[in-house]
Short mmCIF file of C-alpha atoms and ligand atoms in Angstrom, two decimals:
data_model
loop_
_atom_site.label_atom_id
_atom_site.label_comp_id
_atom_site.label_asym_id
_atom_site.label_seq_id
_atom_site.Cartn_x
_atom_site.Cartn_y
_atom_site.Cartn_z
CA UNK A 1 38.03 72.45 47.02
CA UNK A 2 40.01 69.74 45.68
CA UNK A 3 44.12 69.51 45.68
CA UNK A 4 46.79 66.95 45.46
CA UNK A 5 47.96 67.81 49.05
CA UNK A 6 46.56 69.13 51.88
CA UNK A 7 48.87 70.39 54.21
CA UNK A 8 47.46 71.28 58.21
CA UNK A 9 50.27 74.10 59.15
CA UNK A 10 51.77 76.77 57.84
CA UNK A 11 54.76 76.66 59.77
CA UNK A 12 58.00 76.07 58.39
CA UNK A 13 57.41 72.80 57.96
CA UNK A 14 53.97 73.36 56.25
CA UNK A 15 55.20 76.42 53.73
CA UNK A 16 58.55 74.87 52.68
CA UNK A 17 56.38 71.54 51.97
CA UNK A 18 54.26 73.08 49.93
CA UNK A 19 57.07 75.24 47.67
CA UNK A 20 59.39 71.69 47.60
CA UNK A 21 55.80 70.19 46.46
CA UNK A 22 55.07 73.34 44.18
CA UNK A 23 58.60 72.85 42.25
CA UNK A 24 57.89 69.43 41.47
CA UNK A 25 54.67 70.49 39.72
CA UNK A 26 52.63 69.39 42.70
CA UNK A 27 49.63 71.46 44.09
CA UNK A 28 49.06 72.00 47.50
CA UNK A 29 46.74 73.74 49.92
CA UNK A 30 47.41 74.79 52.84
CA UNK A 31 45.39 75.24 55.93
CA UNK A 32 46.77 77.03 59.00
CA UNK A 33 45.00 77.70 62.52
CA UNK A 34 46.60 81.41 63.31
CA UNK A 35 47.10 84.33 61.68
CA UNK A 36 49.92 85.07 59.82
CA UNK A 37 50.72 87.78 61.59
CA UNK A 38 50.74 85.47 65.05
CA UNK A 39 52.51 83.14 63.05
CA UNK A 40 55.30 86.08 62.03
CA UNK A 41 55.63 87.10 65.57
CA UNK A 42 57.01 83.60 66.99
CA UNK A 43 60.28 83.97 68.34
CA UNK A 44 62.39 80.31 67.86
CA UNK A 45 65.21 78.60 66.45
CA UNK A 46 68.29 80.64 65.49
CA UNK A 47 70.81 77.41 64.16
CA UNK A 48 70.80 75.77 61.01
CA UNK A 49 72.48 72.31 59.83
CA UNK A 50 74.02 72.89 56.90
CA UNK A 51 71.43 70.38 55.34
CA UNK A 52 68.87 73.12 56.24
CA UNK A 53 70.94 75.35 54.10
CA UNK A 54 71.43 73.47 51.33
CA UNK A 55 67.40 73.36 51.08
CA UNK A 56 67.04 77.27 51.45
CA UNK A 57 69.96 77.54 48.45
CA UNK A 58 68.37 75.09 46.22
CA UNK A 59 65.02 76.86 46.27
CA UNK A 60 67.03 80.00 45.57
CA UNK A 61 65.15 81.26 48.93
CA UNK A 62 69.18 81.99 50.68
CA UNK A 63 69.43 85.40 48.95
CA UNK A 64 68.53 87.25 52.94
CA UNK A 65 70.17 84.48 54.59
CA UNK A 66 73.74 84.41 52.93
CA UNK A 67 73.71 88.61 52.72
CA UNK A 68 72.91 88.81 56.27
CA UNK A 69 73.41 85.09 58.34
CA UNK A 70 76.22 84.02 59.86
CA UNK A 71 77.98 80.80 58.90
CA UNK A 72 79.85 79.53 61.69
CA UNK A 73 82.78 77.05 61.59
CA UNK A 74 81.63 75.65 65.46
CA UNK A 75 80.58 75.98 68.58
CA UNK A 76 81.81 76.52 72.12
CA UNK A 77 81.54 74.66 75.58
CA UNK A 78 82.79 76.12 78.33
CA UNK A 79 82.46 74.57 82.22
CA UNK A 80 83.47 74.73 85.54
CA UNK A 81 84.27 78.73 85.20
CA UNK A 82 87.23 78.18 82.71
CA UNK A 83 86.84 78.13 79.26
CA UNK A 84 86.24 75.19 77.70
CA UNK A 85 86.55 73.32 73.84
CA UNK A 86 85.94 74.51 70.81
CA UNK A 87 83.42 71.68 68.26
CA UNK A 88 85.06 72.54 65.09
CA UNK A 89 82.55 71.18 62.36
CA UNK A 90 84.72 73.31 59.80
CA UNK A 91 87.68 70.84 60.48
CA UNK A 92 86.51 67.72 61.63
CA UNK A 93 83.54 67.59 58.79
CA UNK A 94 84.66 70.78 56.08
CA UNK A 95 81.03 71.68 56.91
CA UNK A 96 79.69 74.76 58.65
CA UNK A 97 76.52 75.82 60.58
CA UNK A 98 74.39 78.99 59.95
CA UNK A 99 72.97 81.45 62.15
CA UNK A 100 69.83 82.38 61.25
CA UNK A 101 66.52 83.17 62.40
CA UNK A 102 63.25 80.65 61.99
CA UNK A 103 61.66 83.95 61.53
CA UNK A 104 63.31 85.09 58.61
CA UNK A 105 63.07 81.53 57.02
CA UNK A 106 59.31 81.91 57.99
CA UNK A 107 58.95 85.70 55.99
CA UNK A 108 60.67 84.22 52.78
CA UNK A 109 58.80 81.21 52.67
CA UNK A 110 55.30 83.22 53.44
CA UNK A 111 56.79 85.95 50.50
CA UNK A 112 57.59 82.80 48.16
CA UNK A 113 53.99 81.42 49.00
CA UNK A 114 52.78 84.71 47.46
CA UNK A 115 54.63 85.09 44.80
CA UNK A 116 53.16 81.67 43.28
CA UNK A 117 50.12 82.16 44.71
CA UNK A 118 49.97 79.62 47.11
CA UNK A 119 46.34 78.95 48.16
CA UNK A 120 46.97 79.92 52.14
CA UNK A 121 43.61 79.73 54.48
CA UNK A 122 45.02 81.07 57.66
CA UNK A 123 42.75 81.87 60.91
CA UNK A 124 41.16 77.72 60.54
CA UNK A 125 40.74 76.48 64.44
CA UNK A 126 39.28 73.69 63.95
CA UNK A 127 40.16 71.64 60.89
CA UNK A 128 39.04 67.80 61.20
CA UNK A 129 40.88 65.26 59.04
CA UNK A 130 38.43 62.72 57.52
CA UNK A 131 38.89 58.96 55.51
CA UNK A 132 42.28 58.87 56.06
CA UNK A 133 43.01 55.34 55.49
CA UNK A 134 40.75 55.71 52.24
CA UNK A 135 41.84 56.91 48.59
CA UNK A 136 39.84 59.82 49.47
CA UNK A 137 41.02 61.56 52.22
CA UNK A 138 39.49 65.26 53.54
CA UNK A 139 39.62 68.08 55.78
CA UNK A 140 36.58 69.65 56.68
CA UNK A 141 36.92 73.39 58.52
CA UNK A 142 35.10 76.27 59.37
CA UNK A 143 36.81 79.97 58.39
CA UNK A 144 35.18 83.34 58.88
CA UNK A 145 31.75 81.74 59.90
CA UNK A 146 31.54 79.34 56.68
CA UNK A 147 31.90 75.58 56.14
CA UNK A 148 34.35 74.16 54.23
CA UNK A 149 36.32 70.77 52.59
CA UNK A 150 39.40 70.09 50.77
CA UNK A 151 39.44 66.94 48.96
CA UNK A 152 43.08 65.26 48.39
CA UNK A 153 44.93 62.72 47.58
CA UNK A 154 47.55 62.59 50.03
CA UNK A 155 47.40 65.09 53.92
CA UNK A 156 50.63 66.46 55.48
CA UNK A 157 49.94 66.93 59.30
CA UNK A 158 52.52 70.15 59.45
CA UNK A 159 50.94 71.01 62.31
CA UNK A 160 52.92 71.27 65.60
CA UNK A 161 53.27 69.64 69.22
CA UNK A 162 49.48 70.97 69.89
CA UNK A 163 47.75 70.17 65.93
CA UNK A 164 45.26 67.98 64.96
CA UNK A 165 46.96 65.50 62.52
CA UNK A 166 49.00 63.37 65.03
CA UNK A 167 45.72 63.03 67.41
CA UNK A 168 44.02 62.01 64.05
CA UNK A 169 46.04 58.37 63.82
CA UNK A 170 44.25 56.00 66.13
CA UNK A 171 45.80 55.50 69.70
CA UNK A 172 45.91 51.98 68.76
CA UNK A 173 48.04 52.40 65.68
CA UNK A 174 50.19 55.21 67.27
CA UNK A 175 53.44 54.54 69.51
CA UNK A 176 54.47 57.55 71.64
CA UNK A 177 57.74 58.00 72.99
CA UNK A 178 58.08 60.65 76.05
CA UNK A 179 60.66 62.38 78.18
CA UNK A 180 59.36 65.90 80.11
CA UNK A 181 62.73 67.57 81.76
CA UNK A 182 62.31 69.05 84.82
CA UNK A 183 63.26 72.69 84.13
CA UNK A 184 62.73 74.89 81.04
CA UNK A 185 64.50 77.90 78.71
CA UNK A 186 64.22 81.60 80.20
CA UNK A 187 64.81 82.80 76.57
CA UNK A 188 65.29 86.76 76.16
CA UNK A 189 66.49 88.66 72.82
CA UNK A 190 68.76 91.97 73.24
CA UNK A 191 70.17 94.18 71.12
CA UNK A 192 74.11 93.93 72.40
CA UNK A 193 77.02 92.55 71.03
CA UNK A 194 76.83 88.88 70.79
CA UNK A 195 80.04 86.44 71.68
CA UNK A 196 81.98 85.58 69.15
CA UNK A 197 80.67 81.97 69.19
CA UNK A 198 77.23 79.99 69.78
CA UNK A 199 78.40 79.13 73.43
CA UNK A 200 76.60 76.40 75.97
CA UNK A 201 77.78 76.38 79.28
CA UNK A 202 77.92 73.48 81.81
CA UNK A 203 77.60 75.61 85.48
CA UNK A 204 76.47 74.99 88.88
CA UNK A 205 74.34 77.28 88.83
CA UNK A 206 72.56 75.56 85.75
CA UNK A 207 73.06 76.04 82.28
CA UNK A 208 72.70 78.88 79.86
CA UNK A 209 73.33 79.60 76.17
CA UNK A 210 74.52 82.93 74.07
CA UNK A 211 73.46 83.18 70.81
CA UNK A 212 72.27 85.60 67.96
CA UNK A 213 70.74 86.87 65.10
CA UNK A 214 72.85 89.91 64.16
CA UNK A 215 76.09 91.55 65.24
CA UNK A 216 74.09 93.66 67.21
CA UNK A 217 70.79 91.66 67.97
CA UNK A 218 72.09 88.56 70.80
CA UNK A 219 69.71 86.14 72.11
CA UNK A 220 70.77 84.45 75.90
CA UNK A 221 69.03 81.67 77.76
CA UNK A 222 69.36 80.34 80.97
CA UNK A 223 67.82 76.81 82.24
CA UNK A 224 65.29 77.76 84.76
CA UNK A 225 62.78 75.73 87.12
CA UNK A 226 60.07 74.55 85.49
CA UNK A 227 57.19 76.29 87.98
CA UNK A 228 59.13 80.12 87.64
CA UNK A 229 57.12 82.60 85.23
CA UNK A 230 58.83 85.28 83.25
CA UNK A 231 57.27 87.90 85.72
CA UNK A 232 59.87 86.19 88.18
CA UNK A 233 62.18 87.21 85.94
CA UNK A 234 63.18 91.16 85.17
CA UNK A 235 66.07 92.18 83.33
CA UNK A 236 67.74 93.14 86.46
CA UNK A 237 67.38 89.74 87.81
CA UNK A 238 68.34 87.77 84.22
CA UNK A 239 71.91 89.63 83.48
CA UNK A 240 73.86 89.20 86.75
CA UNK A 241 72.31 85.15 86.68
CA UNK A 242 73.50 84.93 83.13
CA UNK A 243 76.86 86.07 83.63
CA UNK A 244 77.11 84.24 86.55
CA UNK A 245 76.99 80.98 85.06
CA UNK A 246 79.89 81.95 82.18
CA UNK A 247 83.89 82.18 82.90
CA UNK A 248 84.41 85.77 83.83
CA UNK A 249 86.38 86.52 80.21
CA UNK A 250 83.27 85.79 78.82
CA UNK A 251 80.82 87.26 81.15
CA UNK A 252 82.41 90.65 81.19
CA UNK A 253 81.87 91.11 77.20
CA UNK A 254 78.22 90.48 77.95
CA UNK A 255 76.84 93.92 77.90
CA UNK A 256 73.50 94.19 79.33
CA UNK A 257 70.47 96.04 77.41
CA UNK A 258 66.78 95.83 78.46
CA UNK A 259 65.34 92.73 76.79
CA UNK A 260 63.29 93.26 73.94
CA UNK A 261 61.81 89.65 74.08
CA UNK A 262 61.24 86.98 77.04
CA UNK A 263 59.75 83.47 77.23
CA UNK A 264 60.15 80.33 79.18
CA UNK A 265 59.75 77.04 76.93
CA UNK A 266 59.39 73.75 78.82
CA UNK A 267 61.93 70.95 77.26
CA UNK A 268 60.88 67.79 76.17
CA UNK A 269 62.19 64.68 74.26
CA UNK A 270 59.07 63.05 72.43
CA UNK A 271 58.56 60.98 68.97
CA UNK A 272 55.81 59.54 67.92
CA UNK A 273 55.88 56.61 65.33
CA UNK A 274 54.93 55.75 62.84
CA UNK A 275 55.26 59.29 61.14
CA UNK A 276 52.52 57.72 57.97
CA UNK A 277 49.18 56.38 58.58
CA UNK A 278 46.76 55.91 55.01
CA UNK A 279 47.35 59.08 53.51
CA UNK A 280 48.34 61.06 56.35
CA UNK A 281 52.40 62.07 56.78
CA UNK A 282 53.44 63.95 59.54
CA UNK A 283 56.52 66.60 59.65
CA UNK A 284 58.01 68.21 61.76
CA UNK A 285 56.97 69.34 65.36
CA UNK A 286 53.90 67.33 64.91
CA UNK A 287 55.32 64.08 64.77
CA UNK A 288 58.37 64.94 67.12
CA UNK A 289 60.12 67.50 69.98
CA UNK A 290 63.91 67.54 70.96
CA UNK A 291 64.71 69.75 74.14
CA UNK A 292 66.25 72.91 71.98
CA UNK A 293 70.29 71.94 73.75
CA UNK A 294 71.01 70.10 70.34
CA UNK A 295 69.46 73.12 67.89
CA UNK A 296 67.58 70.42 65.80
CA UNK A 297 63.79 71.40 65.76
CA UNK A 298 64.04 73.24 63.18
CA UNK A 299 66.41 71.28 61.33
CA UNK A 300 64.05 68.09 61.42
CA UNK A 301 61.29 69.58 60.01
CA UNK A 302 63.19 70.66 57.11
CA UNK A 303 64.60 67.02 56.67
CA UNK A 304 61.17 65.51 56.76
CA UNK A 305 59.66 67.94 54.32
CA UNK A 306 62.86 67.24 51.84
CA UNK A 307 61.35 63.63 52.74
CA UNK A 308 58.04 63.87 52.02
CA UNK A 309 58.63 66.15 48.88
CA UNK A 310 61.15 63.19 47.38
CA UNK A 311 58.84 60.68 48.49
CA UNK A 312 55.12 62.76 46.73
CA UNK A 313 57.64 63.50 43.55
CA UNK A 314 58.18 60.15 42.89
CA UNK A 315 54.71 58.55 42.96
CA UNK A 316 53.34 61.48 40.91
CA UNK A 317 55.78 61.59 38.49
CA UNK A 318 56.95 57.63 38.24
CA UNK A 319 54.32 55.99 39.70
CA UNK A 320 57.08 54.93 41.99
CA UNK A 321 55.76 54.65 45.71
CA UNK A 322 58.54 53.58 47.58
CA UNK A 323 59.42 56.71 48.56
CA UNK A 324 55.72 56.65 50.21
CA UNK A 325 55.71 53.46 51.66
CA UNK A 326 59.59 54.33 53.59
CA UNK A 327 58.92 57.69 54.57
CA UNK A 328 58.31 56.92 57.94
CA UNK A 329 61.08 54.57 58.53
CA UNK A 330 63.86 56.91 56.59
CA UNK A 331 62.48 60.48 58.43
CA UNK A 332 62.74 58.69 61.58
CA UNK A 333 66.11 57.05 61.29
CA UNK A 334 66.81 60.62 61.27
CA UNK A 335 64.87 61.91 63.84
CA UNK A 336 65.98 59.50 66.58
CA UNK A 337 69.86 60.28 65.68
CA UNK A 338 68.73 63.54 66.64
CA UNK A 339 66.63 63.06 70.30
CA UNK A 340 69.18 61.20 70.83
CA UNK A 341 72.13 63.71 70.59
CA UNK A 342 69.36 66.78 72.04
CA UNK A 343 68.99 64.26 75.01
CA UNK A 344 72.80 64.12 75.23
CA UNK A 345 73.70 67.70 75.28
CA UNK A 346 71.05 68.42 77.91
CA UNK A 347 72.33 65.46 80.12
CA UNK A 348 75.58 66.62 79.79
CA UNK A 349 75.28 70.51 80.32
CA UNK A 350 71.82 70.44 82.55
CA UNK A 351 71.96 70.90 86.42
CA UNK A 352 69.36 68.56 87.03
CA UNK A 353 67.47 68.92 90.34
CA UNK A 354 68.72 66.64 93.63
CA UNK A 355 72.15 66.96 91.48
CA UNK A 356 75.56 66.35 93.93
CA UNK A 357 78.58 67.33 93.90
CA UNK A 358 79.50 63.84 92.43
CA UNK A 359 76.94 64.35 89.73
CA UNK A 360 78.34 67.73 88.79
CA UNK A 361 82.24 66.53 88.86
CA UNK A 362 81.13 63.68 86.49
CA UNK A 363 79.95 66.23 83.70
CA UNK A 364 82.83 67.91 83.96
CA UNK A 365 84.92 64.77 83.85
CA UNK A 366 82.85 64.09 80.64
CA UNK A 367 83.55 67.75 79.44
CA UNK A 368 87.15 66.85 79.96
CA UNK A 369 86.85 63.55 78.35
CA UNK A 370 85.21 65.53 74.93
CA UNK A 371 88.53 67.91 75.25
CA UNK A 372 90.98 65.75 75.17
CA UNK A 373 90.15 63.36 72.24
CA UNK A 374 89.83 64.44 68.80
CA UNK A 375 87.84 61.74 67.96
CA UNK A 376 85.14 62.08 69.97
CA UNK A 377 84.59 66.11 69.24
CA UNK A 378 84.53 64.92 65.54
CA UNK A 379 81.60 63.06 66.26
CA UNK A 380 79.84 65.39 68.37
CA UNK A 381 80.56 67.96 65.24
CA UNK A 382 78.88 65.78 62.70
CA UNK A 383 75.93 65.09 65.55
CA UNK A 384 75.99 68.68 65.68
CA UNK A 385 76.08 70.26 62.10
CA UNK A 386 73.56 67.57 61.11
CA UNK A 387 74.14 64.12 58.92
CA UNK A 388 73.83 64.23 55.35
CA UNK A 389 70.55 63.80 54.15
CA UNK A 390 70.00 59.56 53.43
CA UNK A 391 69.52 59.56 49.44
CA UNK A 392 69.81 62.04 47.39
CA UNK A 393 70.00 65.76 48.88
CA UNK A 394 70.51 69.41 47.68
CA UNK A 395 73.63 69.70 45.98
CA UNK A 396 75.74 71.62 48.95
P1 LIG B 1 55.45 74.79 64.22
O1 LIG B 1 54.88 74.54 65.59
O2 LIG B 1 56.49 75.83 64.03
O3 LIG B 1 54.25 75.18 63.20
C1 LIG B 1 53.02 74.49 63.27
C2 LIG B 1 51.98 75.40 62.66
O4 LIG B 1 50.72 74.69 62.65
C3 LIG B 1 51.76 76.66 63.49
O5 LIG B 1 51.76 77.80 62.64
C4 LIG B 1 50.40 76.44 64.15
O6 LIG B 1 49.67 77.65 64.31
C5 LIG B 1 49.71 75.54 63.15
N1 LIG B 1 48.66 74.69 63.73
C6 LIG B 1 48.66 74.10 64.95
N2 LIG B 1 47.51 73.40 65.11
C7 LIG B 1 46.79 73.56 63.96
C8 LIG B 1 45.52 73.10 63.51
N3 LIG B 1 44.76 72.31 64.28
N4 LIG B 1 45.08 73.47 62.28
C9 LIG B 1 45.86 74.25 61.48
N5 LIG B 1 47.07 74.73 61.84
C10 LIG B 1 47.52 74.38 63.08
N6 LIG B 1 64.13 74.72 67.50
C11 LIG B 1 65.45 74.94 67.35
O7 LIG B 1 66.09 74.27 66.53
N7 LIG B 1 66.09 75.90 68.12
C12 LIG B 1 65.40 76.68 69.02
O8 LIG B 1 65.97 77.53 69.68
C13 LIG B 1 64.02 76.49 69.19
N8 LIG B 1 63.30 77.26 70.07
C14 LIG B 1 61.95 77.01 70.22
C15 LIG B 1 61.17 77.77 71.11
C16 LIG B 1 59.79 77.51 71.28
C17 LIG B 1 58.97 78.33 72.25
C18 LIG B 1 59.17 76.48 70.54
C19 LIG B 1 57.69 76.16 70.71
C20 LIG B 1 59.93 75.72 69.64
C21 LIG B 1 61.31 76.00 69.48
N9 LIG B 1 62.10 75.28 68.58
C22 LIG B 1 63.43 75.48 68.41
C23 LIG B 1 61.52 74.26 67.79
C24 LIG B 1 60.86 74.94 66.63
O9 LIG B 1 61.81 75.71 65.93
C25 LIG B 1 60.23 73.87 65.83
O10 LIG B 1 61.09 72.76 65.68
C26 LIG B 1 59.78 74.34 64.47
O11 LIG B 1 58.97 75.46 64.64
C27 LIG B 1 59.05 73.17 63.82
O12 LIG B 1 58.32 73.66 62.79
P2 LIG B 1 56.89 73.03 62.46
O13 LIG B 1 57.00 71.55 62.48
O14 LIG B 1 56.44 73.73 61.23
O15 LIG B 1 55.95 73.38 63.69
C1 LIG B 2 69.31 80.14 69.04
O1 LIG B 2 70.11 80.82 68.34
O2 LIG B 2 68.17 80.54 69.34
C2 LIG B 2 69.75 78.77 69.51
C3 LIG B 2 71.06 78.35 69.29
C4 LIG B 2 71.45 77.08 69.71
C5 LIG B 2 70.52 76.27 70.35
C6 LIG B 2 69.21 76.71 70.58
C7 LIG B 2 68.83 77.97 70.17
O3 LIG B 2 70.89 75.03 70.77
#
């Protein structure tokens, strides 16, 4: 088989490459290890910049999202068992988030895919990148007992924490940047009403996070030690912990409903540079994690595709390879702006183990700090609701 691109993932990162690629008049395959059922039935990221939306509208692939998302003028943190500030990215930035699933995103880009007959090969374990510092790059699989290769021009590792592309750039070349924190997400979704707001709270107890999909469909988490396992953790254990760590006029609204999903993600802070080696790119979770405090996973996968897409556009239709040669240095400008604030909310609102009393008094003296200047909650806001895009974007 021979394409243009070959693109390892069919992720969000992976599937909106390849329609941003397909609307430039760029063909790409795309080769994905799991099922697309498996890949369906992933339960992640629920907040979108409103750089991520401006993507989703200019590929006319908004039409679920606007009926039934939920733009959101900001955010709440609340501490210390009183309620707390209010990050208005509506004022400070005339911007708004959106609430929306990954999974939705994920069905309209796998419907899109179909509709212009995106060449998918789905249920590929073990796809080996070849030549990739030739002109000839290639991928050589196995799928359904048979042998296979895709010849291309260019490869976008799309492929996750745990693919193949990032392992394929020699440990010499690559420069890995780590932090593991030492507790995780007890995730669960419910269908009760949600809070009014996206809401982090700072507690002693440790942090936790309401959130949602629907008026009806709420998703909580709660930070929990990194050795528990959701077994520890029934529904009759989660609520009363939950509420626990809100003020009590926000705990009593949370009405408790047997969970109808429940996972524990570890949190990490990791980047690895650079993001282009020969004709590989990498996107997305494949190239870099941010603990989920900040709500930009997602989010930088769709500004590295945009990227990528800008960069592949103009060499193919200019001969212009700028775009090529800076793609590593502008997606990770980007990227790092973003650890960095992830790494910053989960400082900030973590109870990190061997904490004191001291320690916990300072966040809240830094929770104070936030509320009482204007300026700084403007910047978290534009920290939060993501930057513009550097160059030209989607029109808003
Ligand atoms: P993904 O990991 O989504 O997709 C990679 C794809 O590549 C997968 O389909 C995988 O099967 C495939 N693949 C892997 N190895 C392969 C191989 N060798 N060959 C072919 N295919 C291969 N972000 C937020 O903003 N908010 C959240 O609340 C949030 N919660 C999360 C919870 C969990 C448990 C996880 C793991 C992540 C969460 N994230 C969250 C981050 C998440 O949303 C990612 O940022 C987002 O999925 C990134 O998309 P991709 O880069 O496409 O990677
Ligand atoms: C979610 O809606 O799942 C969500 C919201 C905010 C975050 C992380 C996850 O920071």
């Amino acid at each position: 088989m021979r394409t243009q691109v070959a693109i390892v993932g069919a992720g969000p990162a992976g599937l909106l490459l390849s329609e941003l690629l397909h609307r430039a008049g760029i063909e790409s395959v795309v080769v994905e290890r799991s099922s697309r059922a498996h890949v369906l039935g992933r339960i992640r990221a629920g907040v979108l910049e409103s750089t991520t939306v401006d993507v989703l509208r200019h590929l006319g692939l908004n039409e679920r999202m606007d009926r039934d998302g939920h733009p959101h003028d900001g955010m709440r943190i609340v501490w210390a068992g009183r309620d707390g500030l209010f990050i208005d990215t509506q004022r400070h930035l005339g911007r708004r988030f959106m609430v929306w699933g990954q999974t939705q995103i994920q069905e309209d880009l796998y419907a899109a895919a179909d509709r212009r007959g995106q060449v998918i090969l789905d249920e590929v374990p073990d796809a080996v990148l070849h030549d990739l510092e030739s002109g000839q790059p290639y991928i050589s699989y196995t799928r359904h007992g048979s042998a296979g290769r895709i010849d291309a021009d260019y490869i976008a590792g799309c492929d996750g924490f745990h693919g193949v592309s990032r392992q394929s750039i020699p440990t010499g070349v690559r420069r890995e940047f780590e932090k593991v924190y030492p507790f995780g997400w007890l995730g669960i979704m419910a269908r009760t009403t949600p809070l009014p707001d996206v809401t982090y709270a700072n507690h002693p107890r440790g942090f936790a996070l309401a959130s949602f999909r629907s008026q009806t469909l709420s998703c909580f988490y709660i930070q929990v030690p990194l050795d528990h396992r959701v077994e520890e953790w029934p529904d009759e254990r989660f609520w009363p912990e939950l509420k626990a760590r809100f003020p009590a006029e926000l705990a009593e609204r949370i009405v408790p409903t047997p969970s109808i999903e429940k996972s524990i993600a570890p949190l990490r802070s990791f980047v690895a540079e650079p993001m282009r080696h020969g004709r590989l790119f990498l996107c997305g979770d494949a190239a870099h994690i941010v603990p989920p405090t900040g709500a930009k996973g997602l989010n930088l996968a769709v500004s590295d595709v945009w990227y990528l897409s800008q960069a592949l556009a103009g060499h193919y239709r200019r001969g212009d390879d700028s775009g090529i040669d800076g793609y590593s240095a502008r997606a990770l400008r980007r990227v790092w702006s973003s650890v960095r604030t992830s790494w910053y909310l989960t400082n900030l609102l973590h109870r990190f183990p061997g904490a004191s009393d001291f320690d916990q008094r300072a966040q809240e003296v830094e929770l104070d700090l936030l509320k009482s200047s204007d300026r700084a909650q403007a910047w978290l806001a534009e920290q939060y609701a993501g930057m513009p895009f550097e160059g030209s974007g989607p029109a808003p």
